[in-house]
XYZ file of C-alpha atoms in Angstrom:
412
model
C 315.345 271.625 192.017
C 317.554 274.699 192.412
C 320.335 274.590 195.017
C 318.830 277.720 196.632
C 315.623 275.874 197.531
C 315.152 275.428 201.269
C 314.359 271.944 202.531
C 311.020 272.522 204.253
C 309.792 271.060 207.483
C 306.658 268.904 207.234
C 304.484 269.964 210.178
C 301.654 267.585 211.119
C 298.778 268.018 213.621
C 298.054 265.605 216.458
C 294.892 265.381 218.567
C 296.206 262.752 220.996
C 299.296 260.828 222.032
C 298.341 257.980 219.691
C 298.045 260.353 216.742
C 301.328 262.100 217.630
C 303.167 258.789 217.474
C 301.482 258.028 214.139
C 302.573 261.401 212.725
C 306.154 260.786 213.822
C 306.312 257.289 212.334
C 304.623 258.314 209.060
C 307.023 261.110 208.170
C 306.552 264.313 210.173
C 309.535 266.578 210.829
C 307.514 268.341 213.514
C 304.141 267.900 215.211
C 301.880 270.535 216.720
C 299.606 269.739 219.632
C 297.308 271.461 222.112
C 297.271 271.193 225.869
C 294.087 271.129 227.901
C 293.865 274.936 227.885
C 294.713 278.052 225.873
C 294.616 276.503 222.390
C 291.984 276.995 219.690
C 290.692 273.409 219.549
C 288.768 273.006 222.797
C 286.729 270.156 221.262
C 289.838 268.173 220.346
C 290.954 265.468 222.775
C 294.099 267.493 223.531
C 296.990 266.479 225.755
C 297.290 266.142 229.499
C 300.636 267.311 230.824
C 301.690 263.662 231.268
C 300.752 262.756 227.692
C 302.522 265.866 226.458
C 305.674 264.853 228.309
C 305.533 261.327 226.838
C 304.792 262.664 223.349
C 307.698 265.103 223.431
C 310.052 262.359 224.620
C 308.851 260.000 221.837
C 309.175 262.667 219.153
C 312.617 263.791 220.301
C 313.826 260.186 220.344
C 312.914 260.066 216.631
C 314.444 263.454 215.796
C 311.028 265.165 215.494
C 310.076 268.513 217.073
C 306.908 269.304 219.020
C 305.142 272.681 219.062
C 302.399 273.523 221.563
C 299.514 275.826 220.642
C 298.695 278.640 223.040
C 296.905 280.782 220.491
C 293.747 282.005 222.222
C 293.034 285.727 222.235
C 293.330 286.130 225.989
C 291.022 288.061 228.302
C 292.220 289.457 231.641
C 290.833 286.393 233.415
C 293.091 284.108 231.338
C 296.449 285.685 232.112
C 297.256 284.070 235.465
C 296.315 280.674 234.050
C 298.562 281.264 231.032
C 301.414 282.174 233.375
C 300.994 278.948 235.356
C 300.679 276.916 232.143
C 303.935 278.306 230.760
C 305.683 277.499 234.050
C 304.637 273.861 233.541
C 305.658 273.822 229.871
C 309.066 275.195 230.830
C 309.722 271.896 232.616
C 308.735 269.549 229.773
C 310.543 271.519 227.054
C 308.505 271.586 223.837
C 310.411 273.047 220.914
C 308.108 276.035 220.379
C 304.930 277.771 221.495
C 302.425 278.942 218.850
C 300.993 282.272 220.028
C 298.581 284.858 218.594
C 298.114 287.337 221.446
C 300.875 289.921 222.144
C 300.234 289.723 225.895
C 300.603 285.931 225.853
C 303.760 286.398 223.757
C 305.218 288.678 226.452
C 304.460 286.112 229.155
C 306.188 283.364 227.153
C 309.214 285.588 226.591
C 309.410 286.304 230.322
C 308.732 282.811 231.711
C 310.318 280.419 229.204
C 312.578 282.459 226.885
C 314.496 279.323 225.928
C 311.415 277.924 224.111
C 310.965 279.299 220.581
C 307.970 281.545 219.987
C 306.017 281.133 216.745
C 303.310 283.610 215.726
C 299.975 281.969 214.894
C 298.016 282.586 211.707
C 295.357 284.022 214.060
C 297.541 287.135 214.341
C 296.701 288.028 210.694
C 300.242 288.052 209.335
C 299.815 289.469 205.835
C 302.883 291.650 205.115
C 306.642 291.706 205.554
C 306.626 294.636 208.002
C 304.476 292.538 210.348
C 307.052 289.751 210.042
C 309.846 292.218 210.777
C 307.934 293.500 213.824
C 307.579 290.024 215.314
C 311.226 289.242 214.544
C 312.265 292.323 216.537
C 310.150 291.068 219.449
C 312.042 287.767 219.423
C 309.829 285.489 217.328
C 311.600 282.668 215.495
C 308.760 281.954 213.052
C 305.587 283.571 211.737
C 302.675 281.565 210.319
C 301.365 283.296 207.216
C 297.730 284.305 206.884
C 295.909 281.853 204.618
C 294.865 284.771 202.405
C 298.367 285.208 200.914
C 299.199 284.295 197.324
C 302.328 282.504 196.163
C 303.627 285.808 194.806
C 303.105 287.526 198.172
C 304.932 284.710 199.958
C 307.938 285.094 197.642
C 307.909 288.834 198.289
C 307.770 288.204 202.037
C 310.815 285.980 201.856
C 312.769 288.667 199.980
C 312.056 291.327 202.637
C 312.628 289.495 205.922
C 315.770 288.211 207.688
C 317.069 284.857 206.465
C 316.734 283.331 209.929
C 313.067 284.317 210.341
C 311.010 281.307 209.313
C 307.791 281.279 207.285
C 305.197 278.602 208.077
C 302.286 278.154 205.664
C 299.218 275.917 205.554
C 299.322 273.646 202.491
C 296.549 271.137 203.231
C 293.313 270.811 205.176
C 290.059 272.530 206.076
C 289.752 276.232 205.298
C 288.081 278.640 207.731
C 285.551 280.840 205.953
C 286.573 283.844 208.063
C 289.667 285.995 207.603
C 292.624 284.159 209.165
C 290.170 282.225 211.304
C 288.933 285.294 213.187
C 285.282 284.240 213.213
C 282.375 285.608 215.288
C 279.589 283.349 213.965
C 279.957 280.659 216.635
C 279.875 283.184 219.464
C 276.874 284.964 217.958
C 274.780 281.819 217.423
C 275.785 279.674 220.391
C 277.803 281.778 222.840
C 280.857 279.586 222.180
C 283.789 281.753 221.144
C 285.940 280.521 218.248
C 288.733 282.817 219.430
C 288.669 281.113 222.826
C 288.898 277.630 221.330
C 285.210 276.658 221.328
C 284.113 276.964 217.680
C 280.907 275.091 216.807
C 281.615 275.361 213.033
C 278.449 277.220 211.980
C 280.082 277.679 208.558
C 279.097 274.040 207.911
C 275.404 274.581 208.726
C 272.598 274.919 206.183
C 271.222 278.448 205.614
C 268.210 280.138 204.005
C 266.913 283.736 203.965
C 263.557 285.063 205.117
C 261.802 288.205 203.838
C 260.542 290.504 206.635
C 256.892 290.660 205.504
C 256.656 286.879 204.989
C 257.790 285.338 208.304
C 258.284 281.595 208.231
C 258.714 281.448 204.459
C 262.288 280.335 203.875
C 263.991 281.182 200.604
C 267.127 279.294 199.581
C 270.168 281.531 199.158
C 271.180 279.352 196.233
C 268.902 277.346 193.960
C 268.670 274.090 195.870
C 265.504 272.616 197.318
C 267.192 271.884 200.647
C 268.753 275.296 201.245
C 272.428 276.137 200.868
C 275.720 275.606 202.631
C 276.795 279.079 201.550
C 279.780 279.352 203.941
C 281.074 275.821 203.351
C 284.602 275.942 201.912
C 286.384 273.181 200.052
C 289.550 271.812 201.668
C 292.972 273.132 200.736
C 295.276 270.734 198.865
C 298.659 271.701 197.370
C 300.014 268.225 196.586
C 300.154 269.132 192.868
C 302.134 272.329 193.528
C 305.101 271.217 195.649
C 307.737 272.718 193.280
C 306.232 276.223 193.526
C 305.976 275.895 197.319
C 309.613 274.861 197.533
C 310.719 277.804 195.429
C 308.643 280.327 197.405
C 310.980 280.304 200.417
C 308.552 278.684 202.877
C 310.317 276.950 205.772
C 307.450 274.827 207.086
C 304.601 273.126 205.193
C 301.731 272.949 207.672
C 298.868 270.452 207.555
C 295.573 271.444 209.198
C 293.663 268.888 211.260
C 294.117 268.834 215.041
C 290.760 267.043 215.370
C 291.483 264.366 212.743
C 291.987 260.616 213.142
C 295.265 258.721 213.027
C 294.285 257.408 209.577
C 293.945 260.950 208.200
C 297.240 262.013 209.776
C 299.099 258.935 208.520
C 297.739 259.344 204.991
C 298.539 263.041 204.660
C 301.931 262.803 206.382
C 303.062 259.853 204.275
C 301.882 261.404 200.997
C 303.395 264.862 201.524
C 306.592 263.308 202.903
C 307.102 261.320 199.706
C 306.081 264.225 197.441
C 308.525 266.631 199.111
C 311.386 264.128 199.121
C 310.757 263.109 195.505
C 310.630 266.738 194.343
C 313.867 267.590 196.142
C 315.524 264.711 194.260
C 314.126 265.660 190.858
C 311.106 267.299 189.281
C 310.779 264.305 186.937
C 310.510 261.830 189.831
C 307.860 263.994 191.482
C 305.806 264.196 188.288
C 306.199 260.461 187.680
C 304.709 259.693 191.113
C 301.877 262.259 190.872
C 299.143 259.628 190.247
C 300.151 257.897 193.494
C 300.059 261.129 195.528
C 296.623 262.024 194.162
C 295.267 258.528 194.750
C 296.522 258.519 198.343
C 295.330 262.012 199.223
C 291.892 261.175 197.776
C 291.760 258.309 200.293
C 291.552 260.888 203.104
C 288.344 262.186 204.526
C 287.894 265.518 202.731
C 285.370 267.987 201.273
C 286.686 268.314 197.677
C 289.845 270.309 197.082
C 290.914 273.847 196.229
C 294.233 275.738 196.064
C 292.796 278.470 198.284
C 294.447 281.887 197.840
C 297.769 280.650 196.435
C 296.887 281.549 192.839
C 294.548 284.478 193.390
C 291.326 285.191 195.212
C 289.059 282.109 195.381
C 285.800 282.289 193.440
C 282.497 280.426 193.734
C 284.196 277.184 192.676
C 285.974 277.107 196.046
C 282.675 276.735 197.915
C 280.331 273.760 198.295
C 276.696 274.858 198.176
C 274.682 271.644 198.150
C 275.982 269.631 201.115
C 278.351 269.643 204.075
C 279.415 265.998 203.918
C 282.907 264.604 203.616
C 284.173 262.356 200.855
C 285.351 259.152 202.504
C 287.630 256.638 200.799
C 288.596 254.440 203.743
C 287.379 253.519 207.221
C 289.942 253.605 210.023
C 290.162 250.280 211.906
C 293.072 250.881 214.288
C 296.823 251.105 214.846
C 298.937 247.984 215.227
C 300.491 247.697 218.693
C 302.736 244.761 219.539
C 303.034 241.649 217.372
C 303.287 238.547 219.585
C 305.144 235.259 219.161
C 302.073 233.629 217.569
C 302.017 236.400 214.953
C 298.836 237.967 216.323
C 298.752 241.750 216.259
C 297.508 243.629 219.324
C 294.981 246.293 218.421
C 292.630 248.785 220.055
C 289.890 248.666 217.428
C 288.209 251.838 216.123
C 285.522 250.570 213.695
C 283.848 247.223 213.063
C 285.522 244.538 210.968
C 284.954 240.782 210.660
C 286.742 237.475 210.174
C 287.100 236.711 206.457
C 287.011 240.384 205.466
C 289.650 241.912 203.179
C 291.325 245.004 204.670
C 294.570 246.920 204.078
C 297.734 247.350 206.096
C 299.033 250.881 205.506
C 302.783 251.097 206.060
C 304.935 254.207 206.635
C 307.145 253.439 203.608
C 304.212 253.859 201.184
C 303.197 250.198 200.814
C 299.510 249.278 201.090
C 299.142 245.533 201.700
C 295.776 243.827 201.096
C 295.189 241.082 203.713
C 292.423 238.842 204.967
C 291.318 238.849 208.606
C 291.905 235.227 209.642
C 290.992 235.371 213.337
C 289.880 237.813 216.038
C 290.337 237.109 219.758
C 289.030 239.260 222.621
C 291.009 240.113 225.786
C 290.026 236.763 227.321
C 291.357 234.890 224.289
C 287.877 233.931 223.048
C 287.298 233.747 219.293
C 284.990 236.400 217.785
C 283.394 236.599 214.348
C 283.504 240.401 214.351
C 284.633 243.320 216.484
C 281.598 245.631 216.664
C 282.505 247.917 219.581
C 285.006 250.804 219.331
C 288.096 250.645 221.550
C 287.889 246.900 222.148
C 291.337 245.490 222.822
C 291.880 242.595 220.416
C 294.378 240.093 219.125
C 294.037 239.693 215.358
C 295.584 237.214 212.905
C 296.080 238.569 209.377
C 297.142 236.807 206.177
C 300.052 239.245 205.717
C 302.761 240.726 207.930
C 301.937 243.807 209.984
C 304.421 245.734 212.110
C 303.990 247.962 215.140
C 302.545 251.395 214.215
C 301.085 250.216 210.891
C 297.532 251.433 210.239
C 294.650 249.083 209.438
C 291.946 250.451 207.115
C 289.080 249.240 204.944
C 288.361 250.610 201.475
C 284.787 251.813 201.079
C 282.741 250.984 197.987
């Protein structure tokens, strides 16, 4: 790669303290999280102030930054709560706040000026004058609108100050609405996507009805079950890392603040290796491409697209016949301690059984196939299987697992 290429930050989402720690261990340079209010993922588990404090301490101990979302479009009734929230955040010192609303931005600048302010994609940041505006207000970083092409991103970089950072989504679910500014959820259910309560109506099945023939449903697209006309494929840029590096982007952002630890570990590990390989040499990156594609296909996803990076998406970027995910692996849990008898301690997430073959997924890229040799419950009693989520178990495996490894099972 050229010497002028910036080394980008890999920015990973986290829905909980457990997932934050996974992101850190599996290769994130920074993690973004939401508190219990004022973010746009009200249905995510989100972080209590205590968990946020612990997560920030863990990340900082590993040299990883933490950004907190506060990107609702605030109403008058929200402002005093935002003020109090920022007073609390001032004490626990995240590295940045992600903000969309100018009023919320002003409060952050007043209350905790020492915390960086990043401008959310929700603010519709589509041109370099907008970037210059936010820079003059004191923003450190602006998240680009997802509707920008690679060419537009390069042009942005050429027209903004060197120390103003560009953050861009490179992987994950795509909102059907412009920069995520969607009114469908509010219209259908009264739950406002711009207040963090989206019900994802873009994933629902639709038909049309002609006024003079009430009750007679006509599919919008030729499919006997109707159509998922708003259902977008997921963004994936793993095959285009060199162009991303050369575009001047400072932070490669992964979408998914409602995803599991398995998803986060898989995406973080894969993009981490792809970025590092490409920075070493284009040849090494291309040599390892089959591995990246195999790993990323192991995620839960909806088929992939390159979004707007190479022009306006066409009908091939939509999925009309279903709203289901592709699923390569089932998440079984994260390894906690490993005791003197070589049993791993695990809070189990999905059922597995003695004698079953599963995989240990390690942060360094290794996937180790192992047999489950024994399962003990909290009382030390032997079990043939672990059927109930969040059981605390001791498990003996045929291979070596370390703390923070992920256990998964390949699906047929």
